[in-house]
Amino acid sequence: MNSAVRPRGPRLPTLGLGTAPLGFLYEPVDDEQAAATIARALEGGVSYLDTAPGYGLGVAEARVGRALRSADPGVIVSTKVGRVLTEPAGPFTPPFPGAPRLRARFDFSRDGILRSLEDSLRRLGTDRVDVVYLHDPDDHEDEVYRSAYPTLARLREEKVVGAIGVGMNQSAMPARFVSRLDLDLVLLAGRYSLLDHSAITDLLPACARRGVGVVVGGVFNSGILVDPGPHARYAYSPASDDELARALRVREVCRRHGVPMSTAAMRFPLGDPAVVSVLVGMRSPAEVAANLAAFGHPVPDDLWSELRAEGLLAPDTPTPTTGAPPGLTPVGQSPHEGASDRASDAASDKENVA
């Protein structure tokens, strides 16, 4: 990792807001609570909002769009393409109460990418977006090379989008994309956490070599790294006995050092030089306040050393330096470099890839 190139793309705050919970992930959230959640995040310096058409069938994007109308300049927004929302032709059972009468289908064709982005821009109420990720193309790798990536690259050239990348729940395929394509960012969900270090063998070294920034989502692994109780989830499913046992061991180490488990979970990925930000899904102002407090809690080096000694981290796993993390400035309280300027500067000196 010592040969890492400075990550490109927009300069992100070290903590971002994932809006899947504002799109009815696990439980409903009303418009008022969603607006208050985003407002509290922006007040606390969480000025990066990640959303997607698939989060509540457009509901999360629309809520982000409404929040942006009254937000100060400087908020960075990412959304995703690869799923197109369409009206069902026949009988329809809503996936959650009050859901729009829409279905999501994968489409990584040129027309699908353009339609997906056009619809997202309409819901967001803007004519451009800072970052666009290809969303979960696990079964569509050939289409990424053939149509999806060329379409996004052209949109980046036309400055309709500031930066482009891929967002996935695995590390192997994104590592191939990083090696073959001219990406700015990778959003990696759930594969670089205190319980899953798989990305350290392929994706993170590839990104470090190419100067591609990594945004890590799913740092709590669906909640087990916050509350490892008997009903904990891991990777969106009930946790196994082994997963729960390892999470409980991590919690005991954190307790011995007086550090909240959620603090260690959020801060751990930032030890890798390719990681530029972590995304945390939050559904209420209270959750935002709690996560901000935990994120800023000091973490002694001895905690990481004990996790290594316990076999919970490999000996050569990079870990953060002692102290509280930098990178959170409340929006509107200081000058904020425009994301489009950063993306343009990054594009001007990126490598040319055949």
Coordinates of C-alpha atoms in Angstrom, one line a residue:
M1 CA 0.0 0.0 0.0
N2 CA 3.0 2.3 0.3
S3 CA 2.8 3.0 -3.5
A4 CA -0.7 4.4 -3.2
V5 CA -1.5 7.3 -5.6
R6 CA -3.5 10.2 -4.2
P7 CA -7.2 9.3 -4.6
R8 CA -9.0 11.3 -7.4
G9 CA -12.6 12.4 -7.6
P10 CA -14.4 14.9 -5.4
R11 CA -13.0 15.7 -2.0
L12 CA -15.5 14.0 0.3
P13 CA -16.1 14.4 4.0
T14 CA -14.9 11.4 5.9
L15 CA -18.5 10.5 6.9
G16 CA -21.4 10.4 4.5
L17 CA -25.1 9.8 4.8
G18 CA -26.5 6.7 3.1
T19 CA -30.2 7.3 2.3
A20 CA -31.5 3.7 1.9
P21 CA -33.2 4.0 5.4
L22 CA -35.0 7.1 4.1
G23 CA -36.3 4.8 1.3
F24 CA -38.1 2.4 3.7
L25 CA -35.2 0.0 4.4
Y26 CA -36.5 -2.3 7.2
E27 CA -39.1 0.2 8.4
P28 CA -41.1 3.3 7.3
V29 CA -39.9 6.9 7.6
D30 CA -42.2 9.8 7.0
D31 CA -41.3 12.9 5.0
E32 CA -40.9 15.1 8.1
Q33 CA -38.5 12.7 9.7
A34 CA -36.5 12.2 6.5
A35 CA -36.1 16.0 6.1
A36 CA -35.1 16.4 9.7
T37 CA -32.5 13.6 9.4
I38 CA -30.9 15.2 6.3
A39 CA -30.9 18.6 7.9
R40 CA -29.2 17.3 11.1
A41 CA -26.6 15.5 9.0
L42 CA -25.7 18.7 7.1
E43 CA -25.5 20.7 10.3
G44 CA -23.1 18.2 11.6
G45 CA -20.8 18.4 8.6
V46 CA -22.0 15.3 6.9
S47 CA -22.2 17.0 3.5
Y48 CA -22.1 13.9 1.3
L49 CA -25.5 12.3 0.5
D50 CA -25.7 9.0 -1.3
T51 CA -28.9 7.8 -2.8
A52 CA -30.3 5.6 -5.6
P53 CA -33.5 5.0 -7.6
G54 CA -33.8 1.6 -5.9
Y55 CA -34.0 3.2 -2.4
G56 CA -37.8 3.2 -1.9
L57 CA -38.5 3.2 -5.7
G58 CA -37.4 6.8 -6.0
V59 CA -38.7 8.0 -2.6
A60 CA -35.2 8.6 -1.2
E61 CA -34.0 10.5 -4.2
A62 CA -37.1 12.8 -4.1
R63 CA -36.5 13.4 -0.4
V64 CA -32.8 14.3 -1.0
G65 CA -34.0 16.6 -3.8
R66 CA -36.4 18.5 -1.5
A67 CA -33.7 18.9 1.1
L68 CA -31.3 20.3 -1.5
R69 CA -33.7 23.1 -2.3
S70 CA -33.0 24.8 1.0
A71 CA -29.5 23.5 1.6
D72 CA -26.4 25.8 1.4
P73 CA -24.0 25.2 -1.5
G74 CA -21.4 22.5 -1.0
V75 CA -23.5 19.4 -0.6
I76 CA -22.1 16.5 -2.6
V77 CA -24.7 14.1 -4.0
S78 CA -24.2 10.7 -5.5
T79 CA -26.8 8.5 -7.1
K80 CA -26.8 5.3 -9.2
V81 CA -27.8 3.9 -12.5
G82 CA -28.5 0.4 -13.8
R83 CA -32.0 0.1 -12.5
V84 CA -34.9 1.7 -14.3
L85 CA -38.2 2.3 -12.6
T86 CA -41.3 1.4 -14.7
E87 CA -45.0 1.2 -14.1
P88 CA -46.3 -2.4 -13.8
A89 CA -48.5 -3.6 -16.6
G90 CA -50.7 -5.9 -14.5
P91 CA -51.8 -6.5 -10.9
F92 CA -49.4 -4.9 -8.5
T93 CA -48.7 -5.4 -4.8
P94 CA -46.8 -2.5 -3.3
P95 CA -43.5 -3.6 -1.6
F96 CA -44.3 -1.2 1.4
P97 CA -47.2 1.0 2.4
G98 CA -47.5 4.1 0.3
A99 CA -45.0 2.9 -2.2
P100 CA -45.1 4.4 -5.7
R101 CA -46.7 2.2 -8.3
L102 CA -43.4 1.3 -9.8
R103 CA -41.1 -1.7 -10.3
A104 CA -37.3 -1.7 -10.6
R105 CA -35.6 -3.6 -13.4
F106 CA -31.9 -3.9 -14.3
D107 CA -30.9 -2.1 -17.5
F108 CA -27.2 -1.4 -18.3
S109 CA -27.8 -0.5 -21.9
R110 CA -27.0 3.0 -23.2
D111 CA -30.7 3.9 -23.2
G112 CA -31.2 2.4 -19.8
I113 CA -28.4 4.4 -18.3
L114 CA -29.6 7.6 -19.9
R115 CA -33.2 7.1 -18.8
S116 CA -32.2 6.1 -15.3
L117 CA -30.1 9.2 -14.9
E118 CA -32.7 11.5 -16.5
D119 CA -35.3 10.2 -14.0
S120 CA -32.9 10.6 -11.1
L121 CA -32.1 14.2 -12.0
R122 CA -35.8 15.0 -12.2
R123 CA -36.4 13.5 -8.7
L124 CA -33.3 15.4 -7.4
G125 CA -34.4 18.6 -9.0
T126 CA -31.1 19.3 -10.6
D127 CA -29.5 19.2 -14.1
R128 CA -26.3 17.5 -13.0
V129 CA -25.0 15.3 -10.2
D130 CA -21.6 15.1 -8.6
V131 CA -21.1 11.3 -8.6
V132 CA -22.9 8.5 -10.5
Y133 CA -22.2 4.8 -9.7
L134 CA -23.1 1.8 -11.7
H135 CA -25.3 -0.1 -9.2
D136 CA -24.8 -3.8 -8.6
P137 CA -23.8 -5.0 -12.1
D138 CA -23.0 -8.5 -10.7
D139 CA -24.7 -10.3 -13.6
H140 CA -24.0 -7.6 -16.2
E141 CA -20.2 -7.4 -16.4
D142 CA -20.1 -7.6 -20.2
E143 CA -22.7 -4.8 -20.5
V144 CA -20.6 -2.6 -18.3
Y145 CA -17.7 -2.8 -20.8
R146 CA -19.9 -2.6 -23.8
S147 CA -22.5 0.1 -23.0
A148 CA -22.8 1.3 -19.4
Y149 CA -19.3 2.5 -18.8
P150 CA -18.9 4.2 -22.2
T151 CA -22.2 6.0 -21.6
L152 CA -21.1 7.3 -18.2
A153 CA -17.7 8.3 -19.5
R154 CA -19.3 10.4 -22.2
L155 CA -21.6 12.0 -19.6
R156 CA -18.5 12.9 -17.5
E157 CA -16.9 14.5 -20.5
E158 CA -20.0 16.5 -21.1
K159 CA -20.0 17.5 -17.4
V160 CA -23.5 16.2 -16.8
V161 CA -21.9 14.2 -14.0
G162 CA -18.8 15.1 -12.1
A163 CA -17.3 11.7 -11.3
I164 CA -18.2 8.1 -12.1
G165 CA -17.7 4.8 -10.4
V166 CA -19.3 1.5 -9.5
G167 CA -21.2 0.5 -6.3
M168 CA -21.2 -3.2 -5.3
N169 CA -21.4 -5.7 -2.4
Q170 CA -18.3 -7.6 -3.7
S171 CA -14.7 -6.7 -4.3
A172 CA -13.5 -8.9 -7.1
M173 CA -15.6 -7.5 -10.0
P174 CA -14.9 -3.8 -9.0
A175 CA -11.2 -4.6 -8.9
R176 CA -11.4 -5.7 -12.5
F177 CA -13.3 -2.6 -13.4
V178 CA -10.6 -0.4 -11.7
S179 CA -7.9 -2.2 -13.7
R180 CA -9.6 -1.9 -17.0
L181 CA -11.7 1.3 -16.9
D182 CA -11.1 5.0 -16.0
L183 CA -13.1 5.3 -12.8
D184 CA -13.0 8.0 -10.2
L185 CA -14.6 6.2 -7.2
V186 CA -15.8 2.8 -6.0
L187 CA -18.5 2.4 -3.5
L188 CA -17.9 -0.8 -1.7
A189 CA -20.7 -2.1 0.7
G190 CA -20.0 -4.5 3.5
R191 CA -16.7 -5.9 2.2
Y192 CA -14.3 -3.9 4.2
S193 CA -15.4 -3.9 7.8
L194 CA -14.3 -5.3 11.2
L195 CA -15.9 -8.6 10.2
D196 CA -15.1 -8.8 6.5
H197 CA -11.6 -7.8 5.2
S198 CA -11.9 -9.4 1.8
A199 CA -11.3 -6.2 -0.2
I200 CA -7.8 -5.9 1.2
T201 CA -6.6 -8.7 -1.2
D202 CA -7.9 -7.2 -4.5
L203 CA -9.9 -4.0 -4.7
L204 CA -8.0 -1.8 -2.2
P205 CA -4.6 -2.4 -3.7
A206 CA -5.9 -1.9 -7.2
C207 CA -7.5 1.4 -6.2
A208 CA -4.3 2.5 -4.4
R209 CA -2.3 1.9 -7.5
R210 CA -4.7 3.7 -9.8
G211 CA -5.6 6.6 -7.5
V212 CA -9.3 5.6 -7.4
G213 CA -11.0 6.7 -4.2
V214 CA -13.0 4.1 -2.2
V215 CA -16.2 5.0 -0.3
V216 CA -17.0 2.2 2.2
G217 CA -20.6 1.5 3.0
G218 CA -22.1 -1.1 5.2
V219 CA -19.5 -0.6 8.0
F220 CA -22.0 -2.0 10.5
N221 CA -22.6 -5.1 8.4
S222 CA -26.4 -4.6 8.7
G223 CA -26.3 -3.7 12.4
I224 CA -24.3 -6.5 14.0
L225 CA -21.4 -4.2 14.6
V226 CA -23.7 -1.9 16.6
D227 CA -25.8 -4.4 18.6
P228 CA -24.5 -8.0 18.3
G229 CA -27.6 -9.4 19.9
P230 CA -29.4 -12.7 19.2
H231 CA -31.5 -11.2 16.4
A232 CA -28.6 -9.3 14.8
R233 CA -28.4 -9.1 11.0
Y234 CA -25.3 -9.6 8.9
A235 CA -25.2 -8.7 5.2
Y236 CA -29.0 -8.2 5.3
S237 CA -29.7 -11.7 6.7
P238 CA -29.8 -13.2 10.2
A239 CA -26.3 -13.6 11.5
S240 CA -24.7 -17.0 11.9
D241 CA -23.4 -18.2 15.2
D242 CA -19.8 -17.7 13.9
E243 CA -20.5 -14.1 12.8
L244 CA -22.2 -13.3 16.1
A245 CA -19.3 -14.8 18.1
R246 CA -16.7 -12.7 16.2
A247 CA -18.8 -9.5 16.7
L248 CA -19.1 -10.2 20.4
R249 CA -15.3 -10.6 20.6
V250 CA -14.9 -7.3 18.8
R251 CA -17.3 -5.6 21.2
E252 CA -15.3 -7.0 24.2
V253 CA -12.1 -5.5 22.9
C254 CA -13.8 -2.2 22.4
R255 CA -15.2 -2.2 25.9
R256 CA -11.8 -2.8 27.4
H257 CA -10.6 0.3 25.7
G258 CA -13.6 2.5 26.5
V259 CA -14.5 2.9 22.8
P260 CA -18.0 2.4 21.4
M261 CA -18.2 -0.5 19.0
S262 CA -19.8 1.7 16.4
T263 CA -16.8 4.1 16.6
A264 CA -14.4 1.3 15.8
A265 CA -16.6 0.1 13.0
M266 CA -16.9 3.5 11.4
R267 CA -13.2 4.5 11.8
F268 CA -11.6 1.2 10.8
P269 CA -11.9 1.5 7.0
L270 CA -10.3 5.0 7.1
G271 CA -7.0 3.4 8.0
D272 CA -6.5 2.2 4.4
P273 CA -5.0 4.9 2.2
A274 CA -7.4 4.3 -0.7
V275 CA -10.5 4.9 1.5
V276 CA -11.8 8.5 1.3
S277 CA -15.1 8.2 3.1
V278 CA -17.5 5.9 5.0
L279 CA -21.2 5.9 4.4
V280 CA -23.7 5.2 7.2
G281 CA -27.4 4.8 6.7
M282 CA -29.4 6.9 9.2
R283 CA -33.1 7.3 9.6
S284 CA -33.6 9.9 12.3
P285 CA -31.9 13.0 13.8
A286 CA -31.2 11.1 16.9
E287 CA -29.3 8.4 14.9
V288 CA -27.3 11.2 13.2
A289 CA -26.4 12.8 16.5
A290 CA -25.4 9.4 18.0
N291 CA -23.3 8.5 15.0
L292 CA -21.6 11.9 14.9
A293 CA -20.7 11.6 18.6
A294 CA -19.4 8.0 18.1
F295 CA -17.5 9.0 14.9
G296 CA -15.6 11.7 16.8
H297 CA -14.7 9.5 19.8
P298 CA -10.9 9.0 20.2
V299 CA -9.6 5.6 19.4
P300 CA -6.3 4.5 21.0
D301 CA -3.7 2.6 19.0
D302 CA -3.9 -0.2 21.6
L303 CA -7.4 -1.1 20.5
W304 CA -6.2 -1.9 17.0
S305 CA -3.2 -3.8 18.4
E306 CA -5.4 -5.9 20.6
L307 CA -7.7 -6.7 17.7
R308 CA -4.6 -8.0 15.8
A309 CA -3.4 -9.9 18.9
E310 CA -6.9 -11.6 19.2
G311 CA -6.7 -12.6 15.5
L312 CA -9.6 -10.4 14.6
L313 CA -7.4 -8.3 12.3
A314 CA -4.5 -9.6 10.2
P315 CA -1.1 -8.4 11.3
D316 CA -0.6 -6.2 8.3
T317 CA -4.1 -4.6 8.2
P318 CA -3.7 -0.8 8.0
T319 CA -5.5 1.0 10.8
P320 CA -6.2 4.7 11.5
T321 CA -3.9 6.9 13.5
T322 CA -4.8 7.9 17.1
G323 CA -7.3 10.7 17.6
A324 CA -10.5 12.0 16.1
P325 CA -11.0 11.9 12.4
P326 CA -10.8 15.2 10.3
G327 CA -13.0 16.1 7.4
L328 CA -16.4 17.2 8.8
T329 CA -17.3 20.9 8.3
P330 CA -20.9 22.0 8.6
V331 CA -22.2 23.1 5.2
G332 CA -22.2 26.8 4.8
Q333 CA -19.8 27.6 7.6
S334 CA -16.7 27.8 5.5
P335 CA -15.8 27.9 1.8
H336 CA -16.4 24.6 0.1
E337 CA -14.6 23.7 -3.1
G338 CA -17.1 22.9 -5.8
A339 CA -17.4 19.2 -6.7
S340 CA -17.5 19.9 -10.4
D341 CA -14.2 21.8 -10.2
R342 CA -12.6 18.9 -8.3
A343 CA -13.9 16.4 -10.8
S344 CA -12.7 18.5 -13.7
D345 CA -9.2 18.9 -12.2
A346 CA -9.1 15.1 -11.5
A347 CA -10.1 14.3 -15.1
S348 CA -7.4 16.6 -16.5
D349 CA -4.6 14.5 -15.0
K350 CA -6.0 11.0 -14.9
E351 CA -4.2 8.2 -16.7
N352 CA -5.4 7.3 -20.2
V353 CA -6.6 3.7 -20.2
A354 CA -6.8 1.6 -23.3

